[in-house]
Amino acid sequence: MAMDERDPLKGYRERFLLPRTDGIDCVYLCGHSLGLQPKTAARYIEQELRDWAELGVEGHFRATNPWMPYHKLLTEQTAELVGAKPLEVVVMNSLTVNLHLMMISFYRPTKKRHKIVVERGAFPSDQYAVQSQIRFHGFDPTIALIELTPRPGESCLRDEDIDSVIEREGNEIALIMLGGVNYATGQAFDMARITRSGHARGCVVGFDLAHAAGNMPLKLHEWDADFAVWCSYKYLNGGPGCAGGCFVQERHARAWHLPRLAGWWGHDEQSRFEMGPNFQPMPGADGWQLSNPSIVSMAALRASMEIFHEAGMERLRAKSISLTGYLEFLLSQNSSANFSIITPREKERRGAQLSVRVPQNGRALCERLAREGIVGDWREPDTFRVAPVPLYNSYRDVFRFVQRFAAAVG
Ligand SMILES: Cc1ncc(COP(=O)(O)O)c(C=O)c1O
């Protein structure tokens, strides 16, 4: 296809392993759920397995990449990816764990100001996490939870409606905790604007970037978010269950007065092995670490982060806008009463993903296409999610998807 020929990033597809069905590469449009494996991931992992075999415990200090400070190998590139300073980011744990760690420190409810703002359609794990934090502090989620809801007949939230909730209820809001990109609708939020509105009313502002990290350019430091968390197995291609990421604004780097759940990996690295009884946290995001991390999981992530660093988020975003625009164009060319796109049309208000509402038999359709090697995914009650990912998807993938989808949906 001519558009693929002209694509300056076309070579990156070759650097990933595409799943195959009946000997043919799948049309894999599911990077919003699980990103593909970089071909170099095995080499990165094998290095650690070899060092473990040859060095045993000495690998902590003498491995090719010593395991003690291994997470730091990811710090610079992670900071670059999310628009942060190295002090502000750490790769650790998984998303929901990190969200709880952040809320323990940054959700400080008082009688007067104890509410949390979330999206009504937030990912269930976020809902469970914020509700449990509210209860943990002795408050009632039916009162303390403010759920942002689209207007009747609409699927996405309007910026002005988010602003007006913050304006109206700001004095009682302790924490605004939104997704950067909503998992179901694909709507991207204006994080700079939300942070500004929240701070103007004295609220803490945090983001779940599960669907934003590696998908959109982020400027967390400049936007002044208080904290953010994300996972690395979607657009970041770190592999299933890969270690997640965490951002803590520089101004909180030495906020020793904040409560935090402590573990030895967050202790000052100079004295960690003196094994003293008193916790002395590292400054910055590192100080929220609990345990020594899974090196194998981080090794796979290193392979992918190298690729992101090389390709550059701005270039990836330019291709992503074009690919998703092409997908939207082809779907609109094949429009039918049997489906509608619920993701916003404006490129600033979405990432790679389009969410297609298929009210009748959509799940069966999604499963049928998957058996043919056309892979998106289904979210109840009626949403078929597809995301052309600029690192490894082509315009031809998008074309093949729409051809099959349009024929099947009728
Ligand atoms: C938006 C969002 N938040 C939270 C999670 C939960 O992530 P984890 O299982 O890594 O805690 C997911 C997982 O898909 C997600 O999409």
PDB file of C-alpha atoms and ligand atoms in Angstrom, residues 94-96 123 125-126 183 208 210-211 231 233-234, ligand 1:
ATOM      1  CA  SER A  94       1.686  -3.117  39.046  1.00  0.00           C
ATOM      2  CA  LEU A  95      -0.845  -0.407  38.359  1.00  0.00           C
ATOM      3  CA  THR A  96      -3.438  -1.004  41.070  1.00  0.00           C
ATOM      4  CA  PHE A 123     -11.877   0.855  34.859  1.00  0.00           C
ATOM      5  CA  SER A 125      -9.984  -1.772  39.399  1.00  0.00           C
ATOM      6  CA  ASP A 126      -9.820   2.013  39.831  1.00  0.00           C
ATOM      7  CA  TYR A 183     -10.396   2.381  28.571  1.00  0.00           C
ATOM      8  CA  ASP A 208      -4.290   6.466  35.678  1.00  0.00           C
ATOM      9  CA  ALA A 210      -2.847   2.705  31.582  1.00  0.00           C
ATOM     10  CA  HIS A 211      -4.213   3.697  28.173  1.00  0.00           C
ATOM     11  CA  CYS A 231       0.954  -0.378  33.451  1.00  0.00           C
ATOM     12  CA  TYR A 233       1.859  -4.324  29.131  1.00  0.00           C
ATOM     13  CA  LYS A 234      -0.410  -2.311  26.809  1.00  0.00           C
TER      14      LYS A 234
HETATM   15  C1  LIG B   1      -7.448   1.830  32.968  1.00  0.00           C
HETATM   16  C2  LIG B   1      -6.928   0.657  33.752  1.00  0.00           C
HETATM   17  N1  LIG B   1      -6.696   0.804  35.062  1.00  0.00           N
HETATM   18  C3  LIG B   1      -6.252  -0.231  35.805  1.00  0.00           C
HETATM   19  C4  LIG B   1      -5.991  -1.464  35.252  1.00  0.00           C
HETATM   20  C5  LIG B   1      -5.519  -2.584  36.138  1.00  0.00           C
HETATM   21  O1  LIG B   1      -4.183  -2.844  35.923  1.00  0.00           O
HETATM   22  P1  LIG B   1      -3.330  -3.858  36.848  1.00  0.00           P
HETATM   23  O2  LIG B   1      -3.943  -5.212  36.689  1.00  0.00           O
HETATM   24  O3  LIG B   1      -1.959  -3.800  36.259  1.00  0.00           O
HETATM   25  O4  LIG B   1      -3.395  -3.354  38.234  1.00  0.00           O
HETATM   26  C6  LIG B   1      -6.211  -1.652  33.884  1.00  0.00           C
HETATM   27  C7  LIG B   1      -5.952  -2.958  33.249  1.00  0.00           C
HETATM   28  O5  LIG B   1      -6.218  -3.223  32.109  1.00  0.00           O
HETATM   29  C8  LIG B   1      -6.705  -0.561  33.118  1.00  0.00           C
HETATM   30  O6  LIG B   1      -6.962  -0.694  31.817  1.00  0.00           O
END
